[in-house]
Amino acid sequence: MAANLPGPTCVNTTPSPSLESTAPAPESPAAITFESFGLAEPILRAVHELGYREPTPIQAQAIPVVMQGHDVMGAAQTGTGKTAGFALPILQRLLQHANPSASPARHPVRALILAPTRELADQIFVNVRDYARHTHLRSAVVFGGVDIAPQIAALRQGCEVLIATPGRLLDHLGQRTVTLAQAEILVLDEADRMLDMGFLPDIQRIINALPQRRQNLMFSATFSEDIRKLASSFLQRPISIEVARRNAAADTVEQVVYRVPDVDSKRAAVAQLVRERAISQVIVFTNTKIGASRLARQLERDGLIASAIHGDKSQQERLATLEGFKKGEVSVLVATDVAARGLDIAELPAVINYDLPYSPEDYVHRIGRTGRAGASGLALSLMTGNDERLHQDIEKLLKRKLEVRTLVLDRPVAAAEERSGHRPDDDDRPRRTRDDRGDRAGARSGDRRGPSPVAPPIDPFFLKPYEPVSTDTETAQQASEKAATASRGPIRPARRVAALLGGGPPKG
Ligand code: AMP
């Protein structure tokens, strides 16, 4: 990993005529270590325990600048290590307040980190807690969609670092279960997402509840005019930090677009790519909640066990599914953009765009789920003839052409069969009955789950040549059943699939 450290003494604190000045380019590519930042021993110990060997480029730039107390505007794509880029120097700055007192009054909120989604907030919290584990600094997280009472109890204990989604934080402020009167540092993470989600008025109200004198950090993967306006409204002489080209995707991610004949072929294409590429874990993105749900069910039929999470399921259930995915118990997570926002799954090897996103920025966010922190990743996209405009929009944003291949399916898919969600080998399982509805209920109940196998098994069915059915003498389903009976092999080990839902309406 490149280690580009601007030495603390060479930071340009003079604002340029434009909004912000820029952190200077590294003077030499000499190996930079976490030790060279002057971080305290308890923080360094935690970093080493987490296995971080050297700072990522954003950390190399951000840590010294934040430690010096500057405001920062960070153009950091997901997976660059930006959380540690701001969290480590924040902890370092707060160490002066660290104390072992049990009194909550001795642990007021000193740093507030705002994030757009519950998942991202929770993820940042876990990171901060890990980085602070050898200090007396306390952290807490509050987000909506869950019972507020445990959060009130946690806030009563006191915490120097509070991570929050805007809406729930306003609830707490309204109920006076938290005060920000002693906050010294404000971080807006994934600011572009917060604006997309309409949080601007909430953010403004929260800023009004903070002391005027404070350090402000803002991170965003993309930079629109609105983001710049927000930045100019509350950042003071910010240092600009940019580690990758704006709106660019991580270089470590191999990106391939596969042409498929039609929408009906996509499910088979996903199953085939997972198998051919020996993908152990993947997030599959769809543009709609219904699409995610349906795809998870269909992938079940390909030998992958489904554990769908619907938008109306509780936040705890969503977090539990995420946890299962992180632990490797779930190998395919079918997700919409909103649900997947900010997810950090360490070393996620691949993402698949089942649907190309309506907004090209979402492509950058999606593929940022893989290739995180310098690891290599795979971003595969499926494209039909109708997706050409979306494909062009993505290439325009990335300012480069993507590799396009034509995917030859092992087994052509009959459109009617695909739409009905029924595959010939459905009846190849002892659990199945002719009552498809009952069968689906059984699938959702999770009664077939195995102990988290990851490599997809080769289904002998796929190795058979395609045999067109004669509709004169038998129905397609009857013929399919025969084919399945003929190819019946050992029962495949189960793999888990989850649909993580919560997507908003498609953007135009
Ligand atoms: P982030 O972009 O902050 O979401 O971080 C992405 C992932 O990279 C997280 O799993 C971090 O734990 C991990 N990470 C952050 N910094 C480093 C580092 N210097 N070395 C290795 N992994 C890191």
Short mmCIF file of C-alpha atoms and ligand atoms in Angstrom, two decimals:
data_model
loop_
_atom_site.label_atom_id
_atom_site.label_comp_id
_atom_site.label_asym_id
_atom_site.label_seq_id
_atom_site.Cartn_x
_atom_site.Cartn_y
_atom_site.Cartn_z
CA MET A 1 0.00 0.00 0.00
CA ALA A 2 1.33 3.41 -0.85
CA ALA A 3 2.42 5.39 2.10
CA ASN A 4 2.26 9.08 1.37
CA LEU A 5 2.84 11.14 4.44
CA PRO A 6 2.90 14.88 4.37
CA GLY A 7 5.08 15.72 7.35
CA PRO A 8 3.27 17.65 10.04
CA THR A 9 5.43 20.70 9.49
CA CYS A 10 4.70 21.05 5.80
CA VAL A 11 0.93 21.35 5.99
CA ASN A 12 -0.21 24.47 4.25
CA THR A 13 -2.61 26.19 6.59
CA THR A 14 -3.08 29.22 4.41
CA PRO A 15 -6.37 29.03 2.64
CA SER A 16 -6.21 29.27 -1.12
CA PRO A 17 -8.43 31.79 -2.93
CA SER A 18 -10.88 28.98 -3.46
CA LEU A 19 -12.64 27.29 -0.58
CA GLU A 20 -9.89 25.17 0.76
CA SER A 21 -6.15 24.66 0.72
CA THR A 22 -4.70 21.34 -0.18
CA ALA A 23 -2.65 18.98 1.91
CA PRO A 24 0.76 18.99 0.25
CA ALA A 25 1.87 16.09 -1.85
CA PRO A 26 4.21 13.68 -0.11
CA GLU A 27 7.84 14.65 -0.33
CA SER A 28 9.21 11.17 -0.45
CA PRO A 29 7.72 7.73 -0.71
CA ALA A 30 9.73 6.63 2.33
CA ALA A 31 7.94 4.04 4.40
CA ILE A 32 5.48 5.73 6.72
CA THR A 33 4.45 4.05 9.92
CA PHE A 34 1.71 4.77 12.41
CA GLU A 35 4.50 5.54 14.90
CA SER A 36 5.67 8.46 12.79
CA PHE A 37 2.44 10.36 13.46
CA GLY A 38 3.19 10.67 17.15
CA LEU A 39 0.08 8.77 18.20
CA ALA A 40 0.04 7.71 21.83
CA GLU A 41 1.01 4.18 22.80
CA PRO A 42 -2.50 2.93 23.74
CA ILE A 43 -3.79 3.97 20.32
CA LEU A 44 -0.81 2.46 18.50
CA ARG A 45 -1.26 -0.76 20.39
CA ALA A 46 -4.88 -1.03 19.29
CA VAL A 47 -3.97 -0.28 15.68
CA HIS A 48 -1.34 -3.00 15.68
CA GLU A 49 -3.70 -5.46 17.34
CA LEU A 50 -6.13 -4.82 14.51
CA GLY A 51 -3.43 -5.85 12.07
CA TYR A 52 -2.93 -2.47 10.41
CA ARG A 53 0.68 -2.58 9.30
CA GLU A 54 0.98 0.78 7.56
CA PRO A 55 -1.27 3.78 7.04
CA THR A 56 -3.39 3.96 3.92
CA PRO A 57 -2.89 7.06 1.75
CA ILE A 58 -5.88 8.89 3.26
CA GLN A 59 -4.59 8.11 6.73
CA ALA A 60 -1.14 9.33 5.78
CA GLN A 61 -2.65 12.63 4.71
CA ALA A 62 -5.46 13.07 7.19
CA ILE A 63 -3.94 11.97 10.49
CA PRO A 64 -1.31 14.74 10.79
CA VAL A 65 -3.71 17.42 9.58
CA VAL A 66 -6.51 16.42 11.95
CA MET A 67 -4.06 16.06 14.82
CA GLN A 68 -3.05 19.67 14.26
CA GLY A 69 -6.65 20.77 14.64
CA HIS A 70 -7.41 21.82 11.06
CA ASP A 71 -10.79 21.59 9.43
CA VAL A 72 -10.75 19.02 6.64
CA MET A 73 -12.71 18.41 3.50
CA GLY A 74 -11.92 14.85 2.49
CA ALA A 75 -12.70 13.42 -0.92
CA ALA A 76 -12.37 9.84 0.13
CA GLN A 77 -14.04 6.94 -1.53
CA THR A 78 -15.30 4.08 0.52
CA GLY A 79 -12.84 1.43 1.58
CA THR A 80 -9.85 3.74 1.74
CA GLY A 81 -9.49 3.53 5.49
CA LYS A 82 -10.97 6.97 6.06
CA THR A 83 -12.61 6.02 9.36
CA ALA A 84 -9.24 5.49 10.99
CA GLY A 85 -8.05 8.57 9.08
CA PHE A 86 -10.30 10.74 11.22
CA ALA A 87 -10.93 8.53 14.28
CA LEU A 88 -7.30 7.95 15.28
CA PRO A 89 -6.31 11.64 15.37
CA ILE A 90 -9.61 12.52 17.09
CA LEU A 91 -8.85 10.01 19.84
CA GLN A 92 -5.34 11.38 20.07
CA ARG A 93 -6.70 14.92 20.54
CA LEU A 94 -9.21 13.74 23.13
CA LEU A 95 -6.66 11.80 25.16
CA GLN A 96 -6.03 14.95 27.22
CA HIS A 97 -9.57 14.48 28.60
CA ALA A 98 -9.32 10.72 29.18
CA ASN A 99 -9.94 9.76 32.78
CA PRO A 100 -10.88 6.60 34.65
CA SER A 101 -13.65 8.27 36.63
CA ALA A 102 -16.93 6.36 36.79
CA SER A 103 -18.83 9.64 36.90
CA PRO A 104 -20.72 10.35 33.64
CA ALA A 105 -20.11 14.05 34.21
CA ARG A 106 -16.42 13.37 33.59
CA HIS A 107 -17.23 11.90 30.16
CA PRO A 108 -19.11 14.57 28.20
CA VAL A 109 -19.46 14.33 24.42
CA ARG A 110 -16.32 15.85 22.92
CA ALA A 111 -16.56 14.55 19.36
CA LEU A 112 -19.71 14.01 17.34
CA ILE A 113 -19.63 11.85 14.22
CA LEU A 114 -22.71 12.02 12.00
CA ALA A 115 -23.39 9.27 9.48
CA PRO A 116 -26.31 8.81 7.07
CA THR A 117 -27.31 5.25 7.93
CA ARG A 118 -27.62 3.02 10.94
CA GLU A 119 -25.26 0.50 9.41
CA LEU A 120 -22.53 3.03 8.80
CA ALA A 121 -23.01 4.58 12.24
CA ASP A 122 -22.72 1.16 13.84
CA GLN A 123 -19.64 0.38 11.80
CA ILE A 124 -17.90 3.60 12.77
CA PHE A 125 -18.80 2.94 16.40
CA VAL A 126 -17.22 -0.52 16.27
CA ASN A 127 -14.06 0.96 14.76
CA VAL A 128 -13.85 3.80 17.30
CA ARG A 129 -14.45 1.41 20.18
CA ASP A 130 -11.67 -0.83 18.85
CA TYR A 131 -9.22 2.04 18.41
CA ALA A 132 -10.00 3.37 21.90
CA ARG A 133 -9.94 0.02 23.67
CA HIS A 134 -6.74 0.77 25.63
CA THR A 135 -7.75 4.29 26.61
CA HIS A 136 -10.28 5.64 29.09
CA LEU A 137 -12.21 7.32 26.28
CA ARG A 138 -15.78 6.14 25.93
CA SER A 139 -17.88 5.91 22.79
CA ALA A 140 -21.56 5.35 22.05
CA VAL A 141 -23.80 5.12 19.02
CA VAL A 142 -27.40 6.22 18.51
CA PHE A 143 -29.53 5.55 15.44
CA GLY A 144 -33.20 5.27 14.60
CA GLY A 145 -35.34 2.21 14.04
CA VAL A 146 -34.54 0.68 17.43
CA ASP A 147 -35.72 1.21 20.97
CA ILE A 148 -34.44 4.52 22.32
CA ALA A 149 -34.30 3.38 25.97
CA PRO A 150 -31.01 1.43 25.80
CA GLN A 151 -29.45 4.38 23.99
CA ILE A 152 -30.57 6.71 26.76
CA ALA A 153 -29.00 4.35 29.28
CA ALA A 154 -25.76 4.30 27.28
CA LEU A 155 -25.70 8.08 26.99
CA ARG A 156 -26.23 8.38 30.75
CA GLN A 157 -22.91 6.61 31.25
CA GLY A 158 -21.22 9.43 29.36
CA CYS A 159 -19.14 9.16 26.19
CA GLU A 160 -16.41 11.30 24.70
CA VAL A 161 -17.16 10.12 21.15
CA LEU A 162 -20.76 9.95 20.00
CA ILE A 163 -21.65 8.45 16.63
CA ALA A 164 -25.18 9.19 15.43
CA THR A 165 -27.60 9.37 12.57
CA PRO A 166 -29.11 12.85 12.43
CA GLY A 167 -32.78 12.04 13.09
CA ARG A 168 -32.23 9.99 16.23
CA LEU A 169 -29.70 12.46 17.57
CA LEU A 170 -32.32 15.21 17.27
CA ASP A 171 -34.72 12.98 19.23
CA HIS A 172 -32.15 12.69 22.00
CA LEU A 173 -31.44 16.41 21.94
CA GLY A 174 -35.20 17.06 22.14
CA GLN A 175 -35.51 14.76 25.14
CA ARG A 176 -32.38 16.26 26.68
CA THR A 177 -30.84 12.83 27.02
CA VAL A 178 -27.64 14.21 25.55
CA THR A 179 -25.93 17.56 25.48
CA LEU A 180 -23.37 18.72 22.96
CA ALA A 181 -22.29 21.79 24.90
CA GLN A 182 -18.72 20.51 25.29
CA ALA A 183 -18.29 19.09 21.79
CA GLU A 184 -15.04 20.18 20.19
CA ILE A 185 -15.06 18.15 16.99
CA LEU A 186 -17.76 17.48 14.40
CA VAL A 187 -17.42 14.90 11.63
CA LEU A 188 -19.85 14.56 8.74
CA ASP A 189 -19.20 11.21 7.11
CA GLU A 190 -20.63 10.32 3.69
CA ALA A 191 -21.91 13.87 3.47
CA ASP A 192 -23.14 13.33 -0.09
CA ARG A 193 -25.38 10.55 1.15
CA MET A 194 -26.72 12.69 3.94
CA LEU A 195 -27.73 15.36 1.46
CA ASP A 196 -29.25 12.74 -0.89
CA MET A 197 -31.31 11.49 1.99
CA GLY A 198 -32.62 14.94 2.84
CA PHE A 199 -30.73 15.37 6.11
CA LEU A 200 -29.61 18.93 5.43
CA PRO A 201 -32.16 20.63 7.75
CA ASP A 202 -31.38 18.09 10.50
CA ILE A 203 -27.67 18.72 10.11
CA GLN A 204 -28.22 22.44 10.36
CA ARG A 205 -30.22 22.04 13.57
CA ILE A 206 -27.51 19.82 15.03
CA ILE A 207 -24.79 22.30 14.10
CA ASN A 208 -26.79 24.99 15.92
CA ALA A 209 -26.65 22.84 19.06
CA LEU A 210 -22.84 22.69 18.96
CA PRO A 211 -20.43 25.23 20.35
CA GLN A 212 -19.27 27.60 17.63
CA ARG A 213 -15.63 27.01 18.34
CA ARG A 214 -14.84 23.54 17.10
CA GLN A 215 -12.95 21.49 14.53
CA ASN A 216 -14.98 20.30 11.54
CA LEU A 217 -14.25 17.36 9.26
CA MET A 218 -16.32 16.46 6.25
CA PHE A 219 -15.93 13.37 4.08
CA SER A 220 -17.70 12.62 0.86
CA ALA A 221 -17.18 10.15 -1.97
CA THR A 222 -18.56 12.54 -4.55
CA PHE A 223 -18.53 16.33 -4.73
CA SER A 224 -21.55 18.14 -6.06
CA GLU A 225 -22.28 21.84 -5.89
CA ASP A 226 -24.57 21.20 -2.89
CA ILE A 227 -21.74 19.52 -1.03
CA ARG A 228 -19.46 22.44 -1.72
CA LYS A 229 -22.12 24.84 -0.48
CA LEU A 230 -22.54 22.85 2.73
CA ALA A 231 -18.76 22.78 3.15
CA SER A 232 -18.42 26.51 2.73
CA SER A 233 -21.20 27.07 5.25
CA PHE A 234 -19.49 25.41 8.18
CA LEU A 235 -15.87 24.49 7.43
CA GLN A 236 -13.29 27.06 8.50
CA ARG A 237 -10.24 27.35 6.23
CA PRO A 238 -10.38 23.64 5.47
CA ILE A 239 -7.50 21.58 4.23
CA SER A 240 -8.53 19.55 1.22
CA ILE A 241 -7.54 15.91 1.19
CA GLU A 242 -8.03 13.80 -1.84
CA VAL A 243 -6.55 10.37 -2.26
CA ALA A 244 -8.24 9.17 -5.40
CA ARG A 245 -9.59 10.92 -8.41
CA ARG A 246 -13.00 12.30 -7.62
CA ASN A 247 -15.80 9.99 -8.49
CA ALA A 248 -13.26 7.34 -9.34
CA ALA A 249 -13.36 3.74 -8.26
CA ALA A 250 -10.59 1.93 -6.42
CA ASP A 251 -7.83 0.84 -8.78
CA THR A 252 -7.55 -2.49 -7.05
CA VAL A 253 -11.02 -3.51 -8.22
CA GLU A 254 -11.24 -5.53 -11.44
CA GLN A 255 -14.34 -4.30 -13.22
CA VAL A 256 -16.06 -6.30 -15.93
CA VAL A 257 -19.42 -5.70 -17.55
CA TYR A 258 -21.09 -8.86 -18.87
CA ARG A 259 -23.60 -8.62 -21.66
CA VAL A 260 -26.48 -11.01 -21.08
CA PRO A 261 -29.20 -11.72 -23.61
CA ASP A 262 -32.10 -10.39 -21.53
CA VAL A 263 -33.37 -9.74 -18.02
CA ASP A 264 -34.54 -13.31 -17.72
CA SER A 265 -30.96 -14.55 -18.01
CA LYS A 266 -29.62 -12.49 -15.15
CA ARG A 267 -30.32 -14.86 -12.29
CA ALA A 268 -28.60 -17.72 -14.08
CA ALA A 269 -25.76 -15.33 -14.91
CA VAL A 270 -25.24 -14.50 -11.23
CA ALA A 271 -25.17 -18.17 -10.26
CA GLN A 272 -22.77 -18.95 -13.10
CA LEU A 273 -20.38 -16.09 -12.30
CA VAL A 274 -20.28 -17.02 -8.63
CA ARG A 275 -19.45 -20.57 -9.62
CA GLU A 276 -16.99 -19.84 -12.43
CA ARG A 277 -15.13 -17.16 -10.52
CA ALA A 278 -15.20 -19.24 -7.32
CA ILE A 279 -16.52 -16.22 -5.43
CA SER A 280 -16.74 -17.00 -1.75
CA GLN A 281 -18.74 -13.96 -0.66
CA VAL A 282 -20.56 -11.36 -2.67
CA ILE A 283 -23.04 -8.54 -2.39
CA VAL A 284 -25.46 -8.59 -5.31
CA PHE A 285 -27.09 -5.21 -5.99
CA THR A 286 -30.57 -4.79 -7.37
CA ASN A 287 -32.41 -1.54 -8.01
CA THR A 288 -35.60 -2.49 -6.21
CA LYS A 289 -36.61 -4.15 -2.96
CA ILE A 290 -38.94 -6.51 -4.76
CA GLY A 291 -36.15 -7.43 -7.15
CA ALA A 292 -33.82 -8.16 -4.25
CA SER A 293 -36.36 -10.30 -2.52
CA ARG A 294 -37.20 -12.25 -5.64
CA LEU A 295 -33.58 -12.76 -6.61
CA ALA A 296 -32.72 -14.11 -3.17
CA ARG A 297 -35.53 -16.62 -3.51
CA GLN A 298 -34.41 -17.62 -6.97
CA LEU A 299 -30.79 -18.01 -5.93
CA GLU A 300 -32.02 -20.36 -3.23
CA ARG A 301 -33.18 -22.60 -5.97
CA ASP A 302 -29.66 -22.64 -7.34
CA GLY A 303 -28.48 -24.28 -4.16
CA LEU A 304 -28.01 -21.14 -2.12
CA ILE A 305 -29.97 -20.85 1.10
CA ALA A 306 -32.00 -17.66 1.36
CA SER A 307 -32.45 -15.47 4.38
CA ALA A 308 -34.30 -12.49 3.03
CA ILE A 309 -34.68 -9.32 5.05
CA HIS A 310 -37.61 -7.16 4.09
CA GLY A 311 -37.84 -3.43 4.52
CA ASP A 312 -40.54 -3.94 7.13
CA LYS A 313 -38.31 -6.17 9.24
CA SER A 314 -36.76 -4.68 12.31
CA GLN A 315 -33.43 -2.99 12.49
CA GLN A 316 -32.19 -5.76 14.78
CA GLU A 317 -32.95 -8.30 12.09
CA ARG A 318 -31.06 -6.26 9.50
CA LEU A 319 -28.08 -5.97 11.81
CA ALA A 320 -28.25 -9.70 12.54
CA THR A 321 -28.17 -10.50 8.83
CA LEU A 322 -25.23 -8.20 8.39
CA GLU A 323 -23.51 -9.88 11.27
CA GLY A 324 -24.17 -13.27 9.65
CA PHE A 325 -22.68 -12.02 6.42
CA LYS A 326 -19.65 -10.62 8.19
CA LYS A 327 -19.12 -13.94 9.95
CA GLY A 328 -19.32 -15.78 6.62
CA GLU A 329 -22.53 -17.55 7.54
CA VAL A 330 -24.23 -15.77 4.66
CA SER A 331 -22.32 -15.90 1.39
CA VAL A 332 -24.57 -13.90 -0.93
CA LEU A 333 -26.18 -10.71 0.28
CA VAL A 334 -28.77 -9.32 -2.11
CA ALA A 335 -29.05 -5.64 -1.36
CA THR A 336 -30.42 -2.35 -2.58
CA ASP A 337 -28.29 0.78 -2.51
CA VAL A 338 -29.79 2.31 0.62
CA ALA A 339 -29.52 -0.93 2.59
CA ALA A 340 -25.90 -1.45 1.60
CA ARG A 341 -24.76 2.10 2.20
CA GLY A 342 -21.60 2.33 4.18
CA LEU A 343 -21.28 -1.39 4.76
CA ASP A 344 -17.76 -2.40 5.55
CA ILE A 345 -17.26 -6.08 5.09
CA ALA A 346 -13.57 -6.75 5.53
CA GLU A 347 -12.03 -8.28 2.43
CA LEU A 348 -15.26 -8.69 0.54
CA PRO A 349 -13.97 -10.33 -2.64
CA ALA A 350 -16.72 -9.31 -5.02
CA VAL A 351 -19.82 -7.32 -5.80
CA ILE A 352 -22.21 -8.05 -8.64
CA ASN A 353 -24.48 -5.42 -10.15
CA TYR A 354 -27.52 -7.48 -11.05
CA ASP A 355 -29.03 -4.19 -12.18
CA LEU A 356 -26.86 -1.33 -13.33
CA PRO A 357 -27.67 1.55 -10.96
CA TYR A 358 -29.81 4.44 -12.16
CA SER A 359 -27.31 6.88 -10.76
CA PRO A 360 -23.65 6.41 -11.77
CA GLU A 361 -22.51 7.62 -8.35
CA ASP A 362 -24.17 4.55 -6.90
CA TYR A 363 -21.90 2.43 -9.08
CA VAL A 364 -18.90 3.98 -7.33
CA HIS A 365 -20.47 3.39 -3.93
CA ARG A 366 -21.39 -0.18 -4.80
CA ILE A 367 -18.03 -1.25 -6.05
CA GLY A 368 -16.41 0.50 -3.11
CA ARG A 369 -17.73 -2.42 -1.04
CA THR A 370 -14.96 -4.56 -2.48
CA GLY A 371 -11.25 -3.89 -2.81
CA ARG A 372 -11.35 -2.11 0.52
CA ALA A 373 -8.18 -0.70 2.03
CA GLY A 374 -5.97 -1.85 -0.81
CA ALA A 375 -7.28 -5.41 -1.06
CA SER A 376 -8.08 -6.60 -4.56
CA GLY A 377 -11.71 -6.97 -5.53
CA LEU A 378 -14.03 -7.97 -8.29
CA ALA A 379 -16.90 -5.81 -9.53
CA LEU A 380 -19.02 -7.61 -12.09
CA SER A 381 -22.02 -6.03 -13.75
CA LEU A 382 -24.78 -7.50 -15.86
CA MET A 383 -26.03 -5.50 -18.82
CA THR A 384 -28.80 -6.10 -21.32
CA GLY A 385 -29.33 -4.17 -24.54
CA ASN A 386 -31.62 -1.79 -22.64
CA ASP A 387 -28.92 -0.76 -20.17
CA GLU A 388 -26.65 0.97 -22.66
CA ARG A 389 -27.42 4.48 -21.41
CA LEU A 390 -26.73 3.54 -17.76
CA HIS A 391 -23.48 1.91 -18.86
CA GLN A 392 -22.42 5.06 -20.73
CA ASP A 393 -23.27 7.26 -17.74
CA ILE A 394 -21.00 5.14 -15.55
CA GLU A 395 -18.11 5.32 -18.02
CA LYS A 396 -18.60 9.08 -18.29
CA LEU A 397 -18.36 9.46 -14.52
CA LEU A 398 -15.35 7.15 -14.28
CA LYS A 399 -13.78 8.84 -17.29
CA ARG A 400 -12.77 5.50 -18.71
CA LYS A 401 -14.10 2.55 -20.62
CA LEU A 402 -15.06 -0.59 -18.75
CA GLU A 403 -14.17 -3.99 -20.06
CA VAL A 404 -17.25 -5.54 -21.67
CA ARG A 405 -17.59 -9.28 -22.26
CA THR A 406 -20.43 -11.37 -23.54
CA LEU A 407 -21.52 -13.99 -21.05
CA VAL A 408 -22.35 -17.30 -22.65
CA LEU A 409 -24.70 -19.02 -20.28
CA ASP A 410 -24.00 -22.65 -19.48
CA ARG A 411 -27.65 -23.26 -19.76
CA PRO A 412 -30.00 -21.00 -21.72
CA VAL A 413 -32.91 -19.83 -19.62
CA ALA A 414 -36.49 -20.22 -20.72
CA ALA A 415 -38.12 -16.86 -20.10
CA ALA A 416 -41.40 -18.18 -18.78
CA GLU A 417 -39.60 -20.49 -16.40
CA GLU A 418 -37.42 -17.69 -15.13
CA ARG A 419 -40.32 -15.33 -14.62
CA SER A 420 -42.28 -17.94 -12.72
CA GLY A 421 -39.24 -18.43 -10.57
CA HIS A 422 -39.46 -22.16 -11.13
CA ARG A 423 -36.49 -24.15 -12.25
CA PRO A 424 -36.47 -27.73 -13.44
CA ASP A 425 -34.33 -28.89 -10.55
CA ASP A 426 -36.72 -27.44 -8.00
CA ASP A 427 -38.04 -30.89 -7.44
CA ASP A 428 -34.57 -32.29 -7.07
CA ARG A 429 -34.78 -31.73 -3.37
CA PRO A 430 -36.42 -33.89 -0.81
CA ARG A 431 -37.81 -30.85 0.96
CA ARG A 432 -39.83 -29.68 -2.01
CA THR A 433 -43.47 -30.36 -2.52
CA ARG A 434 -45.68 -29.53 -5.44
CA ASP A 435 -47.04 -26.70 -3.40
CA ASP A 436 -44.61 -23.99 -4.33
CA ARG A 437 -46.00 -21.57 -1.78
CA GLY A 438 -45.46 -23.98 1.05
CA ASP A 439 -42.01 -24.65 -0.26
CA ARG A 440 -41.10 -20.98 -0.21
CA ALA A 441 -42.32 -20.66 3.33
CA GLY A 442 -40.04 -23.53 4.26
CA ALA A 443 -37.16 -21.84 2.51
CA ARG A 444 -37.67 -18.66 4.45
CA SER A 445 -37.90 -20.44 7.72
CA GLY A 446 -34.26 -21.33 7.23
CA ASP A 447 -34.73 -25.03 7.88
CA ARG A 448 -32.14 -25.99 5.30
CA ARG A 449 -29.22 -23.96 6.47
CA GLY A 450 -25.86 -25.54 6.58
CA PRO A 451 -22.83 -24.53 8.56
CA SER A 452 -21.73 -21.65 6.33
CA PRO A 453 -20.09 -23.40 3.41
CA VAL A 454 -18.68 -20.89 1.00
CA ALA A 455 -17.46 -22.41 -2.28
CA PRO A 456 -20.41 -23.02 -4.55
CA PRO A 457 -20.90 -26.65 -5.43
CA ILE A 458 -21.05 -27.73 -9.05
CA ASP A 459 -24.59 -28.71 -9.80
CA PRO A 460 -24.61 -31.66 -12.22
CA PHE A 461 -27.71 -30.18 -13.73
CA PHE A 462 -25.68 -27.36 -15.19
CA LEU A 463 -23.33 -29.79 -16.87
CA LYS A 464 -26.12 -31.39 -18.84
CA PRO A 465 -26.75 -30.11 -22.35
CA TYR A 466 -29.92 -28.12 -22.73
CA GLU A 467 -32.81 -30.25 -23.90
CA PRO A 468 -35.71 -28.35 -25.37
CA VAL A 469 -39.04 -29.68 -24.21
CA SER A 470 -41.87 -30.74 -26.44
CA THR A 471 -44.97 -28.82 -25.49
CA ASP A 472 -47.13 -31.12 -27.62
CA THR A 473 -47.14 -34.00 -25.28
CA GLU A 474 -46.20 -32.61 -21.92
CA THR A 475 -46.08 -29.34 -20.08
CA ALA A 476 -42.80 -27.55 -19.64
CA GLN A 477 -42.98 -28.28 -15.94
CA GLN A 478 -43.49 -31.99 -16.45
CA ALA A 479 -40.52 -32.10 -18.80
CA SER A 480 -38.47 -30.15 -16.33
CA GLU A 481 -39.32 -32.56 -13.61
CA LYS A 482 -38.16 -35.44 -15.76
CA ALA A 483 -34.93 -33.68 -16.53
CA ALA A 484 -34.40 -33.05 -12.87
CA THR A 485 -35.10 -36.65 -12.00
CA ALA A 486 -32.61 -37.80 -14.64
CA SER A 487 -29.90 -35.55 -13.30
CA ARG A 488 -30.59 -36.14 -9.63
CA GLY A 489 -27.35 -36.19 -7.76
CA PRO A 490 -26.29 -35.82 -4.19
CA ILE A 491 -28.05 -33.11 -2.25
CA ARG A 492 -26.02 -29.99 -2.47
CA PRO A 493 -24.62 -28.47 0.65
CA ALA A 494 -26.52 -25.40 1.64
CA ARG A 495 -25.26 -21.87 1.26
CA ARG A 496 -26.89 -18.80 2.57
CA VAL A 497 -28.23 -15.87 0.70
CA ALA A 498 -29.70 -12.79 2.22
CA ALA A 499 -31.61 -9.94 0.71
CA LEU A 500 -30.84 -6.79 2.65
CA LEU A 501 -33.54 -4.40 1.75
CA GLY A 502 -34.37 -0.82 2.38
CA GLY A 503 -33.84 0.73 -1.02
CA GLY A 504 -35.54 3.92 -1.93
CA PRO A 505 -37.40 4.58 -5.13
CA PRO A 506 -35.25 4.43 -8.24
CA LYS A 507 -33.67 7.68 -9.15
CA GLY A 508 -34.37 8.94 -12.63
P1 AMP B 1 -13.04 2.41 5.88
O1 AMP B 1 -12.73 2.99 4.52
O2 AMP B 1 -12.68 3.34 6.98
O3 AMP B 1 -14.44 1.91 5.94
O4 AMP B 1 -12.08 1.14 6.09
C1 AMP B 1 -12.14 0.01 5.31
C2 AMP B 1 -11.51 -1.19 5.99
O5 AMP B 1 -10.09 -1.07 6.02
C3 AMP B 1 -11.92 -1.42 7.42
O6 AMP B 1 -12.19 -2.80 7.57
C4 AMP B 1 -10.72 -1.06 8.25
O7 AMP B 1 -10.65 -1.82 9.43
C5 AMP B 1 -9.59 -1.40 7.31
N1 AMP B 1 -8.39 -0.57 7.49
C6 AMP B 1 -8.36 0.74 7.78
N2 AMP B 1 -7.10 1.17 7.84
C7 AMP B 1 -6.30 0.12 7.57
C8 AMP B 1 -4.88 -0.06 7.48
N3 AMP B 1 -4.04 0.95 7.66
N4 AMP B 1 -4.42 -1.28 7.19
C9 AMP B 1 -5.28 -2.30 7.00
N5 AMP B 1 -6.63 -2.21 7.07
C10 AMP B 1 -7.13 -1.00 7.35
#
